Coordinates of C-alpha atoms in Angstrom, one line a residue:
Q69 CA -76.4 -34.8 7.4
V70 CA -73.6 -32.5 8.6
V71 CA -74.6 -29.8 11.0
V72 CA -72.2 -26.8 11.3
Q73 CA -72.5 -24.8 14.5
T74 CA -71.0 -21.3 14.4
T75 CA -70.2 -19.1 17.4
P76 CA -71.9 -15.6 17.3
D77 CA -69.5 -12.8 16.9
R78 CA -68.7 -11.1 20.2
I79 CA -66.7 -8.1 21.5
V80 CA -64.0 -10.5 22.7
P81 CA -64.3 -13.7 20.6
G82 CA -64.0 -16.7 22.8
G83 CA -63.6 -14.5 25.9
D84 CA -64.9 -15.0 29.4
F85 CA -67.4 -12.2 29.3
A86 CA -70.7 -11.8 27.5
D87 CA -71.1 -8.6 25.6
E88 CA -73.7 -7.5 28.1
T89 CA -71.2 -7.9 31.0
I90 CA -68.6 -5.8 29.2
H91 CA -71.3 -3.1 28.6
R92 CA -72.0 -3.1 32.3
F93 CA -68.4 -2.7 33.2
V94 CA -68.1 0.3 30.9
T95 CA -71.4 1.9 31.9
E96 CA -70.7 1.7 35.6
K97 CA -67.2 3.2 35.1
F98 CA -68.1 6.1 32.7
L99 CA -71.6 6.9 33.9
D100 CA -71.4 6.1 37.6
A101 CA -67.6 6.7 38.1
L102 CA -67.2 3.3 39.7
P103 CA -63.6 2.1 39.0
F104 CA -63.0 -1.3 37.5
H105 CA -61.2 -2.6 40.6
R106 CA -64.2 -1.9 42.7
Q107 CA -66.4 -3.7 40.3
V108 CA -64.1 -6.7 40.4
A109 CA -64.1 -6.6 44.2
R110 CA -67.9 -6.5 44.3
L111 CA -68.1 -9.6 41.9
G112 CA -65.5 -11.3 44.1
R113 CA -67.8 -11.0 47.1
D114 CA -70.5 -12.7 45.1
G115 CA -68.1 -15.6 44.4
V116 CA -67.1 -14.5 40.8
D117 CA -63.4 -14.8 40.6
I118 CA -62.0 -12.8 37.7
S119 CA -58.6 -11.1 37.2
K120 CA -58.2 -7.3 36.6
Q121 CA -56.2 -8.2 33.5
T122 CA -59.2 -10.1 32.0
V123 CA -61.4 -7.0 32.6
N124 CA -58.8 -4.7 31.2
D125 CA -58.4 -6.8 28.0
A126 CA -62.2 -6.8 27.6
I127 CA -62.5 -3.0 28.0
N128 CA -59.7 -2.5 25.5
A129 CA -61.5 -4.6 23.0
W130 CA -64.7 -2.6 23.7
G131 CA -62.8 0.7 23.1
H132 CA -61.4 -0.5 19.8
L133 CA -64.9 -1.6 18.7
F134 CA -66.6 1.6 19.6
A135 CA -63.8 4.0 18.4
P136 CA -65.3 4.5 14.9
L137 CA -68.7 5.3 16.5
S138 CA -67.1 7.9 18.7
L139 CA -65.6 9.6 15.5
A140 CA -69.1 9.6 13.9
I141 CA -70.4 11.3 17.1
L142 CA -67.6 13.9 16.9
A143 CA -68.4 14.6 13.2
Q144 CA -72.0 15.3 14.1
V145 CA -71.0 17.5 17.0
L146 CA -68.7 19.6 14.8
A147 CA -71.5 20.0 12.3
S148 CA -73.6 21.8 14.9
T149 CA -74.6 25.4 14.5
V150 CA -73.3 26.1 18.0
V151 CA -70.4 24.1 19.6
H152 CA -69.2 24.4 23.1
A153 CA -65.6 23.4 24.1
D154 CA -63.7 23.3 27.3
A155 CA -60.7 21.5 28.9
S156 CA -60.0 19.5 32.1
W157 CA -57.2 17.1 33.0
Q158 CA -56.6 13.5 33.9
R159 CA -53.7 11.5 35.4
V160 CA -51.8 8.9 33.4
Q161 CA -49.4 6.4 34.8
A162 CA -45.7 7.1 34.2
P163 CA -42.4 5.6 35.5
G164 CA -42.2 6.5 39.2
T165 CA -44.9 9.1 39.0
C166 CA -48.1 10.2 37.2
D167 CA -48.2 12.7 34.4
R168 CA -51.1 15.0 33.6
I169 CA -52.8 14.9 30.3
N170 CA -55.6 17.1 28.9
L171 CA -59.2 16.0 28.4
W172 CA -61.3 18.2 26.1
T173 CA -65.1 18.2 25.8
I174 CA -66.7 19.3 22.6
L175 CA -70.5 19.5 22.7
G176 CA -73.2 20.2 20.1
N177 CA -76.2 18.8 18.4
G178 CA -77.3 17.1 21.6
Q179 CA -74.1 15.0 21.9
V180 CA -70.7 15.4 23.4
A181 CA -67.2 14.2 22.2
Y182 CA -64.2 13.8 24.4
R183 CA -60.6 14.1 23.1
I184 CA -57.2 13.6 24.7
T185 CA -54.1 15.7 24.1
E186 CA -50.7 15.4 25.9
D187 CA -50.2 19.1 26.3
L188 CA -51.8 22.5 26.0
R189 CA -49.9 23.9 23.1
H190 CA -52.0 26.4 21.2
E191 CA -51.8 24.3 18.1
R192 CA -54.0 21.7 19.8
A193 CA -57.0 24.0 19.2
R194 CA -56.8 23.3 15.4
E195 CA -56.6 19.6 16.1
L196 CA -59.8 19.8 18.1
I197 CA -61.7 22.3 15.8
P198 CA -60.7 21.5 12.2
A199 CA -60.2 24.2 9.5
G200 CA -63.6 23.4 7.8
F201 CA -65.6 24.2 11.0
A202 CA -68.4 26.5 10.0
G203 CA -70.4 26.9 13.3
R204 CA -70.2 29.2 16.3
L205 CA -67.7 28.2 19.0
I206 CA -68.3 29.1 22.6
V207 CA -65.2 28.8 24.8
D208 CA -63.2 30.5 27.5
A209 CA -60.3 32.9 26.6
W210 CA -57.6 30.3 26.2
P211 CA -55.2 31.8 23.6
G212 CA -55.5 28.6 21.4
W213 CA -59.1 29.3 20.8
L214 CA -58.5 32.9 20.0
K215 CA -55.9 31.9 17.4
L216 CA -58.5 30.1 15.4
L217 CA -59.5 33.5 14.0
L218 CA -63.2 32.7 13.9
G219 CA -64.2 36.4 14.2
E220 CA -67.8 36.9 15.0
R221 CA -68.3 33.1 15.2
L222 CA -66.3 33.0 18.5
G223 CA -68.2 33.7 21.7
L224 CA -66.6 33.9 25.2
C225 CA -68.1 32.7 28.4
N226 CA -69.8 35.3 30.7
A227 CA -70.0 32.7 33.6
H228 CA -66.2 32.6 33.4
A229 CA -66.0 36.4 33.6
R230 CA -68.4 36.5 36.6
R231 CA -66.4 33.8 38.6
P232 CA -63.6 36.0 40.1
F233 CA -66.1 38.3 41.8
A234 CA -68.2 35.4 43.1
D235 CA -65.0 33.7 44.5
W236 CA -63.9 37.0 46.1
L237 CA -67.3 37.4 47.9
K238 CA -66.9 34.0 49.5
R239 CA -64.0 35.4 51.5
H240 CA -65.0 39.1 51.6
P241 CA -68.8 39.1 51.5
N242 CA -69.2 42.9 51.9
T243 CA -67.0 44.2 49.1
P244 CA -69.2 46.8 47.2
Q245 CA -67.7 46.3 43.7
A246 CA -68.0 42.6 43.8
L247 CA -71.6 42.8 45.0
Q248 CA -72.4 45.1 42.1
F249 CA -70.9 42.8 39.6
I250 CA -72.9 39.8 40.9
A251 CA -76.1 41.8 41.0
L252 CA -75.6 42.9 37.4
Y253 CA -74.8 39.4 36.2
R254 CA -77.9 38.2 38.1
D255 CA -80.0 40.6 36.2
L256 CA -78.3 39.6 32.9
Y257 CA -79.1 35.9 33.5
R258 CA -82.7 36.8 34.4
C259 CA -82.9 38.4 31.0
E260 CA -81.7 35.2 29.4
H261 CA -84.2 33.1 31.4
D262 CA -87.0 35.3 30.1
A263 CA -85.7 35.1 26.6
D264 CA -85.6 31.3 26.7
S265 CA -89.1 31.1 28.1
G266 CA -92.0 30.9 25.7
P267 CA -92.9 29.3 22.4
P268 CA -89.8 27.7 20.8
E269 CA -90.7 29.0 17.3
E270 CA -90.4 32.5 18.7
L271 CA -87.1 32.0 20.5
L272 CA -84.8 33.9 18.2
D273 CA -87.0 36.9 17.9
R274 CA -87.6 36.9 21.6
R275 CA -83.8 36.8 22.2
R276 CA -83.1 39.6 19.8
R277 CA -85.7 41.9 21.5
I278 CA -84.8 41.1 25.1
R279 CA -81.1 41.2 24.6
D280 CA -81.3 44.5 22.7
E281 CA -83.7 46.2 25.1
R282 CA -82.6 44.8 28.5
S283 CA -79.3 42.9 28.2
R284 CA -77.3 45.5 26.3
P285 CA -77.7 48.2 28.9
I286 CA -76.7 45.8 31.6
M287 CA -73.5 44.8 29.7
A288 CA -72.7 48.5 29.3
M289 CA -73.0 48.9 33.1
I290 CA -70.7 45.9 33.6
L291 CA -68.0 47.5 31.4
K292 CA -68.3 50.8 33.2
L293 CA -67.9 49.0 36.6
A294 CA -64.9 47.0 35.2
H295 CA -63.1 50.2 34.3
E296 CA -63.9 51.8 37.7
T297 CA -62.8 48.6 39.6
L298 CA -59.6 48.3 37.7
A299 CA -58.7 51.9 38.5
A300 CA -59.5 51.4 42.2
Y301 CA -57.7 48.1 42.8
G302 CA -55.1 47.7 40.0
K303 CA -54.5 44.6 37.9
A304 CA -52.5 42.8 40.6
H305 CA -55.7 42.5 42.7
Q306 CA -58.2 39.7 42.1
L307 CA -61.0 42.2 41.5
G308 CA -58.8 44.3 39.2
D309 CA -57.6 41.3 37.3
G310 CA -61.2 40.1 36.8
S311 CA -62.1 43.6 35.6
L312 CA -59.2 43.5 33.2
Y313 CA -60.4 40.2 31.8
I314 CA -63.8 41.7 31.0
I315 CA -62.2 44.8 29.3
D316 CA -59.7 42.8 27.3
H317 CA -62.3 40.2 26.0
W318 CA -65.2 42.6 25.6
D319 CA -65.9 41.7 22.0
G320 CA -66.2 38.0 22.7
L321 CA -68.2 38.5 25.9
T322 CA -70.8 40.7 24.1
R323 CA -71.1 38.7 20.9
F324 CA -74.3 37.1 22.1
L325 CA -76.0 40.5 22.0
D326 CA -75.9 40.6 18.2
D327 CA -76.3 36.9 17.5
P328 CA -79.5 35.2 18.9
L329 CA -78.0 31.8 18.2
M330 CA -75.0 32.6 20.4
P331 CA -75.3 31.4 24.1
I332 CA -74.3 33.7 26.9
D333 CA -71.9 31.2 28.4
N334 CA -70.1 27.9 28.1
N335 CA -71.8 26.1 31.0
A336 CA -72.9 23.3 28.8
A337 CA -69.3 22.2 28.2
E338 CA -68.3 22.7 31.8
N339 CA -71.2 20.5 32.9
A340 CA -70.0 17.8 30.6
L341 CA -66.7 17.7 32.4
R342 CA -68.2 16.9 35.8
V343 CA -68.2 13.2 35.2
N344 CA -64.4 13.4 34.6
A345 CA -63.9 15.0 38.0
L346 CA -65.8 12.1 39.6
I347 CA -63.8 9.5 37.7
R348 CA -60.6 11.3 38.6
K349 CA -61.6 11.3 42.2
N350 CA -62.5 7.7 42.4
S351 CA -59.7 6.3 40.1
M352 CA -56.0 6.8 40.6
F353 CA -55.0 7.2 37.0
C354 CA -55.2 5.9 33.4
G355 CA -52.8 3.0 32.9
S356 CA -51.4 4.5 29.7
L357 CA -52.0 7.1 27.1
D358 CA -53.8 4.5 25.0
A359 CA -56.1 3.8 27.9
A360 CA -56.8 7.5 28.2
H361 CA -57.9 7.5 24.5
R362 CA -60.0 4.5 25.2
D363 CA -61.7 6.2 28.1
A364 CA -62.4 9.2 25.9
V365 CA -64.2 6.9 23.5
A366 CA -66.3 5.4 26.3
M367 CA -67.2 8.8 27.7
T368 CA -68.1 10.1 24.2
V369 CA -70.5 7.2 23.6
L370 CA -72.1 6.9 27.0
Q371 CA -72.4 10.6 27.8
S372 CA -73.9 11.2 24.4
C373 CA -76.3 8.4 25.2
R374 CA -77.2 10.2 28.4
L375 CA -77.8 13.5 26.7
A376 CA -80.0 11.8 24.1
K377 CA -82.0 10.2 27.0
L378 CA -81.5 6.7 25.8
I379 CA -81.2 3.7 28.1
P380 CA -77.5 2.7 27.9
A381 CA -78.0 -1.0 28.0
D382 CA -80.6 -0.9 25.3
Y383 CA -78.6 1.4 23.1
L384 CA -75.3 -0.5 23.4
A385 CA -77.1 -3.8 22.7
A386 CA -78.7 -2.3 19.6
V387 CA -75.5 -0.9 18.1
T388 CA -73.0 -3.6 19.0
P389 CA -74.0 -6.0 16.1
R390 CA -73.6 -3.2 13.6
L391 CA -70.2 -2.4 15.0
L392 CA -69.1 -6.0 15.0
L393 CA -70.0 -6.2 11.3
H394 CA -68.0 -2.9 10.8
R395 CA -65.0 -4.5 12.5
R396 CA -65.2 -7.5 10.1
G397 CA -64.9 -5.1 7.2
R398 CA -68.6 -4.8 6.3
K399 CA -68.9 -1.0 6.4
Q400 CA -71.9 0.4 8.2
D401 CA -73.6 3.8 8.2
L402 CA -72.3 4.8 11.7
A403 CA -73.9 8.2 11.4
A404 CA -77.2 6.5 11.5
I405 CA -76.6 4.8 14.8
T406 CA -75.1 7.6 16.9
P407 CA -77.2 8.4 20.0
A408 CA -78.7 11.6 18.5
S409 CA -79.7 9.7 15.3
M410 CA -81.2 6.8 17.2
A411 CA -83.1 9.3 19.5
A412 CA -84.4 11.1 16.5
V413 CA -85.7 7.9 15.0
R414 CA -87.4 7.0 18.2
Q415 CA -89.0 10.5 18.5
A416 CA -90.2 10.3 14.9
S417 CA -91.9 6.9 15.5
K418 CA -94.0 8.2 18.4
P419 CA -97.6 8.6 17.6
G420 CA -98.9 12.1 17.1

């Protein structure tokens, strides 16, 4: 009798690392911001001698394997009723120096996708938000977003409008106009808190009522104060420039008043960029543009896993066999194994 023994498919066939070990490398880098070289050094102290190149090859293989899943996550994000988007930056190794590249976060439907572009040309906005996008987009006033011509479906960030006055008060704490702006925005956000508190099934009606009765008069006072502050300080002054921002982008900043689905700010996207700031602080640079795209894949999968409140090790172990089949040409329903989809299945299976 002939016995044929086959080796199970793995992320790196015949490689030095088990799949679970590669998952751990990726998780500690992109959830805990622990660079790969520090992970290698820690293993070295435990007597495990591995090269940085071996780790890099394994992470590259992981990135290629999970790239189709990251695209499935992006598709679900863009299908959301409300999408938040924002930009940050990362360093990439270049001859004799480091270049800056742009990292974008696109968030919706309880997941987040990260994308890389080499520059900030306004045309990049259409690459990030495709022509078929039908939802509401919440962003800052970067001209690329404005050129998407989304009309009433484009909302601007009131937290961004508030920021110049808060920054000014850190240096000049007794400036009357800045104090008035902060007080008005504090009242505005108190209205939003009250609107979001209560039975979920009444949320939209509650938002309509509170925003119309309480938020709209506050926004009118903010606009009046902006005109007065601009006249007093001029647009060359930080307070005048902040006031001009409010005046010039008034339609986008007030869109939430007429649309209960529209958030008041873009804080969700900004919060999703915090992990990138930690990674950038702890790691010198991405080794190449390809590595930056690979990192964006890892952040998409793991940060979406975090938002869905899934245990990363369990989730990665569950989806890896499906992705290995997909890599071998046996097409899988990747939309069914995104973090949001897996979390929904888990929630539906709970008793009661």
